[in-house]
Amino acid sequence: QVQLVQSGAEVKKPGASVKVSCKASQYNFSTYRIHWMRQAPGQRLEWMGRINGGNGGATYSQKFQGRVTITRDTSATTAYMDLTSLTSEDTAVYYCARSLGNNYIDFWGQGSMVTVSS
Amino acid sequence: EIVLTQSPGTLSLSPGERATLSCRASQSINSNYLAWYQQKPGQAPRLLIYGASSRATGIPDRFSGSGSGTDFTLTISRLEPEDFAVYLCQQYGSSPRTFGQGTKVEIK
């Protein structure tokens, strides 16, 4: 069955960067987009951006533009989300998920907790 | 961006009862590209409904979605014990994709 397996929890200091990975399996990685979202404590889910598994084209939410970079490695069928200049407000569970083109998201990774604390 | 507002915030019901959840958009959603997800504590969301009214693969028929434009509804016809969870709506018709704040369905 489809799997999106994310990297483990991270603890970072303010000002640092974090890179979260999302390993895809049991489907054609190049056919789908991978999205990244986050859910801060008590807050609604926020869409951060997405990458096309085939051509690697990425689109970002204006809120995170300049601070987030989404990449992928097709040979490893893995997508990555890099977030820089972390503050305590970036403490959240980060999720990757897939969609077929611009369509609905149909499957999610298990989430990766990122804690930003001095 | 489109703001989604879900109501009520919490729904207290008993197993076997009917649940009606609302999701209202700040502007019309293109092509009714509205999805519903179920989320349990510590778990990732699970797709229930897409395109406002189409059930995802493997979702029981007690779950149904309806609505168009700015007003959408998720109905659970008879609540089973495993249905007590948080329900989220999400629009994917415009960028950025946005989510509602969730409705918690709890056991009365």
PDB file of C-alpha atoms in Angstrom:
ATOM      1  CA  GLN A   1       0.000   0.000   0.000  1.00  0.00           C
ATOM      2  CA  VAL A   2       1.027   3.639  -0.412  1.00  0.00           C
ATOM      3  CA  GLN A   3       3.512   4.831   2.186  1.00  0.00           C
ATOM      4  CA  LEU A   4       4.889   8.258   3.050  1.00  0.00           C
ATOM      5  CA  VAL A   5       7.390   7.837   5.851  1.00  0.00           C
ATOM      6  CA  GLN A   6       8.756  10.998   7.429  1.00  0.00           C
ATOM      7  CA  SER A   7      11.933  11.620   9.372  1.00  0.00           C
ATOM      8  CA  GLY A   8      11.915  11.800  13.148  1.00  0.00           C
ATOM      9  CA  ALA A   9      11.401  14.535  15.658  1.00  0.00           C
ATOM     10  CA  GLU A  10      13.827  17.456  15.763  1.00  0.00           C
ATOM     11  CA  VAL A  11      14.727  20.017  18.408  1.00  0.00           C
ATOM     12  CA  LYS A  12      16.305  23.215  17.096  1.00  0.00           C
ATOM     13  CA  LYS A  13      17.539  26.493  18.515  1.00  0.00           C
ATOM     14  CA  PRO A  14      16.038  29.808  17.332  1.00  0.00           C
ATOM     15  CA  GLY A  15      17.746  30.984  14.163  1.00  0.00           C
ATOM     16  CA  ALA A  16      18.632  27.468  13.036  1.00  0.00           C
ATOM     17  CA  SER A  17      17.292  25.526  10.060  1.00  0.00           C
ATOM     18  CA  VAL A  18      15.530  22.171   9.858  1.00  0.00           C
ATOM     19  CA  LYS A  19      15.245  19.685   7.007  1.00  0.00           C
ATOM     20  CA  VAL A  20      12.436  17.112   7.107  1.00  0.00           C
ATOM     21  CA  SER A  21      12.321  14.178   4.701  1.00  0.00           C
ATOM     22  CA  CYS A  22       9.396  12.216   3.271  1.00  0.00           C
ATOM     23  CA  LYS A  23      10.143   8.808   1.743  1.00  0.00           C
ATOM     24  CA  ALA A  24       7.489   7.632  -0.717  1.00  0.00           C
ATOM     25  CA  SER A  25       6.863   4.049  -1.750  1.00  0.00           C
ATOM     26  CA  GLN A  26       4.354   1.773  -3.459  1.00  0.00           C
ATOM     27  CA  TYR A  27       3.315   4.282  -6.113  1.00  0.00           C
ATOM     28  CA  ASN A  28       4.784   6.150  -9.081  1.00  0.00           C
ATOM     29  CA  PHE A  29       6.610   9.023  -7.379  1.00  0.00           C
ATOM     30  CA  SER A  30       6.930  11.079 -10.577  1.00  0.00           C
ATOM     31  CA  THR A  31       3.177  11.096 -11.205  1.00  0.00           C
ATOM     32  CA  TYR A  32       2.230  12.844  -7.980  1.00  0.00           C
ATOM     33  CA  ARG A  33       2.898  16.112  -6.203  1.00  0.00           C
ATOM     34  CA  ILE A  34       4.146  16.190  -2.634  1.00  0.00           C
ATOM     35  CA  HIS A  35       2.736  18.903  -0.383  1.00  0.00           C
ATOM     36  CA  TRP A  36       4.052  20.114   2.947  1.00  0.00           C
ATOM     37  CA  MET A  37       1.764  21.359   5.704  1.00  0.00           C
ATOM     38  CA  ARG A  38       2.171  22.096   9.383  1.00  0.00           C
ATOM     39  CA  GLN A  39      -0.039  22.111  12.452  1.00  0.00           C
ATOM     40  CA  ALA A  40       1.079  24.231  15.386  1.00  0.00           C
ATOM     41  CA  PRO A  41      -0.405  23.478  18.829  1.00  0.00           C
ATOM     42  CA  GLY A  42      -4.038  24.590  18.893  1.00  0.00           C
ATOM     43  CA  GLN A  43      -3.837  26.024  15.380  1.00  0.00           C
ATOM     44  CA  ARG A  44      -5.348  24.946  12.095  1.00  0.00           C
ATOM     45  CA  LEU A  45      -3.338  23.174   9.437  1.00  0.00           C
ATOM     46  CA  GLU A  46      -1.312  25.471   7.150  1.00  0.00           C
ATOM     47  CA  TRP A  47      -0.248  24.634   3.613  1.00  0.00           C
ATOM     48  CA  MET A  48       3.398  25.581   3.064  1.00  0.00           C
ATOM     49  CA  GLY A  49       4.081  24.536  -0.501  1.00  0.00           C
ATOM     50  CA  ARG A  50       4.397  21.625  -2.892  1.00  0.00           C
ATOM     51  CA  ILE A  51       6.692  20.044  -5.421  1.00  0.00           C
ATOM     52  CA  ASN A  52       5.991  18.185  -8.631  1.00  0.00           C
ATOM     53  CA  GLY A  53       7.543  14.735  -8.302  1.00  0.00           C
ATOM     54  CA  GLY A  54       8.221  14.601 -12.037  1.00  0.00           C
ATOM     55  CA  ASN A  55       9.798  17.910 -13.083  1.00  0.00           C
ATOM     56  CA  GLY A  56      10.688  19.185  -9.608  1.00  0.00           C
ATOM     57  CA  GLY A  57       8.778  22.436 -10.022  1.00  0.00           C
ATOM     58  CA  ALA A  58       7.897  23.936  -6.637  1.00  0.00           C
ATOM     59  CA  THR A  59       5.299  26.463  -5.477  1.00  0.00           C
ATOM     60  CA  TYR A  60       5.272  28.082  -2.054  1.00  0.00           C
ATOM     61  CA  SER A  61       2.766  29.840   0.129  1.00  0.00           C
ATOM     62  CA  GLN A  62       3.495  33.570   0.303  1.00  0.00           C
ATOM     63  CA  LYS A  63       3.674  33.271   4.079  1.00  0.00           C
ATOM     64  CA  PHE A  64       6.736  31.031   3.857  1.00  0.00           C
ATOM     65  CA  GLN A  65       8.299  32.383   0.649  1.00  0.00           C
ATOM     66  CA  GLY A  66      12.013  32.990   1.129  1.00  0.00           C
ATOM     67  CA  ARG A  67      12.208  30.760   4.185  1.00  0.00           C
ATOM     68  CA  VAL A  68      11.122  27.379   2.847  1.00  0.00           C
ATOM     69  CA  THR A  69      12.649  25.244   0.111  1.00  0.00           C
ATOM     70  CA  ILE A  70      11.077  22.010  -1.081  1.00  0.00           C
ATOM     71  CA  THR A  71      13.180  19.591  -3.113  1.00  0.00           C
ATOM     72  CA  ARG A  72      12.990  15.985  -4.212  1.00  0.00           C
ATOM     73  CA  ASP A  73      15.300  13.146  -5.166  1.00  0.00           C
ATOM     74  CA  THR A  74      13.563  10.949  -7.712  1.00  0.00           C
ATOM     75  CA  SER A  75      16.105   8.126  -7.398  1.00  0.00           C
ATOM     76  CA  ALA A  76      15.396   7.965  -3.665  1.00  0.00           C
ATOM     77  CA  THR A  77      11.662   8.733  -4.123  1.00  0.00           C
ATOM     78  CA  THR A  78      12.056  11.211  -1.301  1.00  0.00           C
ATOM     79  CA  ALA A  79      10.911  14.798  -0.868  1.00  0.00           C
ATOM     80  CA  TYR A  80      12.485  17.284   1.515  1.00  0.00           C
ATOM     81  CA  MET A  81      11.303  20.446   3.225  1.00  0.00           C
ATOM     82  CA  ASP A  82      13.934  22.899   4.443  1.00  0.00           C
ATOM     83  CA  LEU A  83      12.814  25.724   6.754  1.00  0.00           C
ATOM     84  CA  THR A  84      15.297  28.424   7.803  1.00  0.00           C
ATOM     85  CA  SER A  85      15.469  31.171  10.445  1.00  0.00           C
ATOM     86  CA  LEU A  86      13.394  29.179  12.918  1.00  0.00           C
ATOM     87  CA  THR A  87      11.510  30.856  15.761  1.00  0.00           C
ATOM     88  CA  SER A  88       9.351  29.412  18.531  1.00  0.00           C
ATOM     89  CA  GLU A  89       6.341  30.016  16.279  1.00  0.00           C
ATOM     90  CA  ASP A  90       7.655  27.301  13.955  1.00  0.00           C
ATOM     91  CA  THR A  91       7.116  24.670  16.645  1.00  0.00           C
ATOM     92  CA  ALA A  92       4.638  22.333  14.992  1.00  0.00           C
ATOM     93  CA  VAL A  93       3.969  18.916  13.512  1.00  0.00           C
ATOM     94  CA  TYR A  94       5.032  18.965   9.870  1.00  0.00           C
ATOM     95  CA  TYR A  95       3.239  16.695   7.402  1.00  0.00           C
ATOM     96  CA  CYS A  96       3.950  15.664   3.858  1.00  0.00           C
ATOM     97  CA  ALA A  97       1.090  14.435   1.684  1.00  0.00           C
ATOM     98  CA  ARG A  98       0.505  13.615  -1.969  1.00  0.00           C
ATOM     99  CA  SER A  99      -1.940  14.705  -4.637  1.00  0.00           C
ATOM    100  CA  LEU A 100      -2.424  13.754  -8.250  1.00  0.00           C
ATOM    101  CA  GLY A 101      -1.713  17.010  -9.997  1.00  0.00           C
ATOM    102  CA  ASN A 102      -3.744  19.901  -8.620  1.00  0.00           C
ATOM    103  CA  ASN A 103      -6.282  17.498  -7.188  1.00  0.00           C
ATOM    104  CA  TYR A 104      -7.241  16.640  -3.627  1.00  0.00           C
ATOM    105  CA  ILE A 105      -4.672  15.305  -1.161  1.00  0.00           C
ATOM    106  CA  ASP A 106      -5.393  11.611  -0.733  1.00  0.00           C
ATOM    107  CA  PHE A 107      -2.631  10.321   1.531  1.00  0.00           C
ATOM    108  CA  TRP A 108      -0.523  11.776   4.340  1.00  0.00           C
ATOM    109  CA  GLY A 109       2.738  10.984   6.057  1.00  0.00           C
ATOM    110  CA  GLN A 110       2.723  10.296   9.784  1.00  0.00           C
ATOM    111  CA  GLY A 111       4.023  13.749  10.716  1.00  0.00           C
ATOM    112  CA  SER A 112       7.312  15.028  12.124  1.00  0.00           C
ATOM    113  CA  MET A 113       7.454  17.086  15.302  1.00  0.00           C
ATOM    114  CA  VAL A 114       9.763  20.094  15.160  1.00  0.00           C
ATOM    115  CA  THR A 115      10.375  21.943  18.401  1.00  0.00           C
ATOM    116  CA  VAL A 116      12.159  25.294  18.428  1.00  0.00           C
ATOM    117  CA  SER A 117      13.472  26.190  21.844  1.00  0.00           C
ATOM    118  CA  SER A 118      16.454  27.931  23.320  1.00  0.00           C
TER     119      SER A 118
ATOM    120  CA  GLU B   1      -6.799  33.445   0.446  1.00  0.00           C
ATOM    121  CA  ILE B   2     -10.017  31.571   1.150  1.00  0.00           C
ATOM    122  CA  VAL B   3     -10.910  31.326   4.834  1.00  0.00           C
ATOM    123  CA  LEU B   4     -12.864  28.230   5.875  1.00  0.00           C
ATOM    124  CA  THR B   5     -15.009  28.404   9.004  1.00  0.00           C
ATOM    125  CA  GLN B   6     -16.303  25.185  10.511  1.00  0.00           C
ATOM    126  CA  SER B   7     -19.230  24.886  12.887  1.00  0.00           C
ATOM    127  CA  PRO B   8     -19.939  23.875  15.500  1.00  0.00           C
ATOM    128  CA  GLY B   9     -16.586  23.753  17.237  1.00  0.00           C
ATOM    129  CA  THR B  10     -17.658  20.692  19.219  1.00  0.00           C
ATOM    130  CA  LEU B  11     -20.536  18.290  18.671  1.00  0.00           C
ATOM    131  CA  SER B  12     -21.548  16.071  21.603  1.00  0.00           C
ATOM    132  CA  LEU B  13     -23.512  13.068  20.405  1.00  0.00           C
ATOM    133  CA  SER B  14     -24.196   9.439  21.261  1.00  0.00           C
ATOM    134  CA  PRO B  15     -23.356   6.402  19.126  1.00  0.00           C
ATOM    135  CA  GLY B  16     -26.124   5.818  16.614  1.00  0.00           C
ATOM    136  CA  GLU B  17     -27.010   9.497  16.330  1.00  0.00           C
ATOM    137  CA  ARG B  18     -26.670  11.627  13.199  1.00  0.00           C
ATOM    138  CA  ALA B  19     -23.887  14.233  12.942  1.00  0.00           C
ATOM    139  CA  THR B  20     -24.119  17.288  10.711  1.00  0.00           C
ATOM    140  CA  LEU B  21     -20.982  19.378  10.293  1.00  0.00           C
ATOM    141  CA  SER B  22     -20.709  22.659   8.410  1.00  0.00           C
ATOM    142  CA  CYS B  23     -17.879  24.295   6.487  1.00  0.00           C
ATOM    143  CA  ARG B  24     -18.391  27.814   5.150  1.00  0.00           C
ATOM    144  CA  ALA B  25     -15.970  29.537   2.768  1.00  0.00           C
ATOM    145  CA  SER B  26     -15.207  33.264   2.596  1.00  0.00           C
ATOM    146  CA  GLN B  27     -15.616  33.083  -1.191  1.00  0.00           C
ATOM    147  CA  SER B  28     -16.892  30.567  -3.696  1.00  0.00           C
ATOM    148  CA  ILE B  29     -14.717  27.476  -4.074  1.00  0.00           C
ATOM    149  CA  ASN B  30     -13.747  26.723  -7.667  1.00  0.00           C
ATOM    150  CA  SER B  31     -15.362  23.572  -9.062  1.00  0.00           C
ATOM    151  CA  ASN B  32     -16.492  22.650  -5.525  1.00  0.00           C
ATOM    152  CA  TYR B  33     -12.957  21.467  -4.804  1.00  0.00           C
ATOM    153  CA  LEU B  34     -13.679  20.808  -1.129  1.00  0.00           C
ATOM    154  CA  ALA B  35     -12.397  17.815   0.812  1.00  0.00           C
ATOM    155  CA  TRP B  36     -13.191  16.435   4.262  1.00  0.00           C
ATOM    156  CA  TYR B  37     -10.689  14.640   6.485  1.00  0.00           C
ATOM    157  CA  GLN B  38     -10.942  12.744   9.764  1.00  0.00           C
ATOM    158  CA  GLN B  39      -8.132  13.201  12.268  1.00  0.00           C
ATOM    159  CA  LYS B  40      -7.636  11.236  15.471  1.00  0.00           C
ATOM    160  CA  PRO B  41      -5.183  12.271  18.222  1.00  0.00           C
ATOM    161  CA  GLY B  42      -1.589  11.708  17.241  1.00  0.00           C
ATOM    162  CA  GLN B  43      -2.540  10.599  13.729  1.00  0.00           C
ATOM    163  CA  ALA B  44      -2.391  12.134  10.275  1.00  0.00           C
ATOM    164  CA  PRO B  45      -5.643  13.200   8.610  1.00  0.00           C
ATOM    165  CA  ARG B  46      -7.519  10.580   6.557  1.00  0.00           C
ATOM    166  CA  LEU B  47      -9.397  11.515   3.400  1.00  0.00           C
ATOM    167  CA  LEU B  48     -13.157  10.944   3.619  1.00  0.00           C
ATOM    168  CA  ILE B  49     -14.745  13.080   0.884  1.00  0.00           C
ATOM    169  CA  TYR B  50     -13.419  14.945  -2.174  1.00  0.00           C
ATOM    170  CA  GLY B  51     -15.120  17.150  -4.726  1.00  0.00           C
ATOM    171  CA  ALA B  52     -17.625  18.072  -2.001  1.00  0.00           C
ATOM    172  CA  SER B  53     -19.591  14.830  -2.344  1.00  0.00           C
ATOM    173  CA  SER B  54     -17.463  11.920  -3.594  1.00  0.00           C
ATOM    174  CA  ARG B  55     -16.498   9.300  -1.023  1.00  0.00           C
ATOM    175  CA  ALA B  56     -12.866   8.221  -0.979  1.00  0.00           C
ATOM    176  CA  THR B  57     -11.948   4.577  -1.444  1.00  0.00           C
ATOM    177  CA  GLY B  58     -12.891   2.427   1.528  1.00  0.00           C
ATOM    178  CA  ILE B  59     -14.971   5.067   3.297  1.00  0.00           C
ATOM    179  CA  PRO B  60     -18.270   3.698   4.678  1.00  0.00           C
ATOM    180  CA  ASP B  61     -21.467   5.009   3.132  1.00  0.00           C
ATOM    181  CA  ARG B  62     -22.616   6.475   6.454  1.00  0.00           C
ATOM    182  CA  PHE B  63     -20.318   9.397   5.519  1.00  0.00           C
ATOM    183  CA  SER B  64     -21.728  11.779   2.940  1.00  0.00           C
ATOM    184  CA  GLY B  65     -20.828  15.247   1.713  1.00  0.00           C
ATOM    185  CA  SER B  66     -22.955  17.906   0.102  1.00  0.00           C
ATOM    186  CA  GLY B  67     -22.966  21.572  -0.791  1.00  0.00           C
ATOM    187  CA  SER B  68     -21.604  23.971  -3.357  1.00  0.00           C
ATOM    188  CA  GLY B  69     -20.224  27.474  -3.708  1.00  0.00           C
ATOM    189  CA  THR B  70     -19.521  28.622  -0.164  1.00  0.00           C
ATOM    190  CA  ASP B  71     -21.563  26.229   1.990  1.00  0.00           C
ATOM    191  CA  PHE B  72     -20.683  22.596   2.512  1.00  0.00           C
ATOM    192  CA  THR B  73     -21.864  19.859   4.857  1.00  0.00           C
ATOM    193  CA  LEU B  74     -20.468  16.560   6.071  1.00  0.00           C
ATOM    194  CA  THR B  75     -23.089  14.163   7.422  1.00  0.00           C
ATOM    195  CA  ILE B  76     -22.442  10.992   9.392  1.00  0.00           C
ATOM    196  CA  SER B  77     -25.756   9.156   9.313  1.00  0.00           C
ATOM    197  CA  ARG B  78     -25.244   6.907  12.351  1.00  0.00           C
ATOM    198  CA  LEU B  79     -22.210   7.442  14.525  1.00  0.00           C
ATOM    199  CA  GLU B  80     -20.051   4.412  15.223  1.00  0.00           C
ATOM    200  CA  PRO B  81     -17.606   4.383  18.184  1.00  0.00           C
ATOM    201  CA  GLU B  82     -14.653   4.830  15.806  1.00  0.00           C
ATOM    202  CA  ASP B  83     -16.167   8.008  14.309  1.00  0.00           C
ATOM    203  CA  PHE B  84     -15.482  10.153  17.370  1.00  0.00           C
ATOM    204  CA  ALA B  85     -12.671  12.369  16.117  1.00  0.00           C
ATOM    205  CA  VAL B  86     -11.891  15.792  14.674  1.00  0.00           C
ATOM    206  CA  TYR B  87     -13.164  16.567  11.167  1.00  0.00           C
ATOM    207  CA  LEU B  88     -11.420  19.048   8.900  1.00  0.00           C
ATOM    208  CA  CYS B  89     -12.473  20.639   5.655  1.00  0.00           C
ATOM    209  CA  GLN B  90      -9.953  21.811   3.061  1.00  0.00           C
ATOM    210  CA  GLN B  91     -10.317  23.672  -0.217  1.00  0.00           C
ATOM    211  CA  TYR B  92      -8.015  22.885  -3.125  1.00  0.00           C
ATOM    212  CA  GLY B  93      -9.601  25.084  -5.761  1.00  0.00           C
ATOM    213  CA  SER B  94      -7.379  28.096  -5.134  1.00  0.00           C
ATOM    214  CA  SER B  95      -3.830  28.616  -3.991  1.00  0.00           C
ATOM    215  CA  PRO B  96      -2.925  28.570  -1.191  1.00  0.00           C
ATOM    216  CA  ARG B  97      -4.878  25.514  -0.139  1.00  0.00           C
ATOM    217  CA  THR B  98      -6.549  26.295   3.165  1.00  0.00           C
ATOM    218  CA  PHE B  99      -8.113  24.333   6.020  1.00  0.00           C
ATOM    219  CA  GLY B 100     -10.932  24.865   8.422  1.00  0.00           C
ATOM    220  CA  GLN B 101     -10.197  24.923  12.143  1.00  0.00           C
ATOM    221  CA  GLY B 102     -11.961  21.602  12.702  1.00  0.00           C
ATOM    222  CA  THR B 103     -15.081  20.223  14.389  1.00  0.00           C
ATOM    223  CA  LYS B 104     -14.594  17.802  17.249  1.00  0.00           C
ATOM    224  CA  VAL B 105     -17.234  15.073  17.458  1.00  0.00           C
ATOM    225  CA  GLU B 106     -17.199  13.780  21.026  1.00  0.00           C
ATOM    226  CA  ILE B 107     -19.141  11.144  22.911  1.00  0.00           C
ATOM    227  CA  LYS B 108     -22.008  12.580  24.902  1.00  0.00           C
TER     228      LYS B 108
END
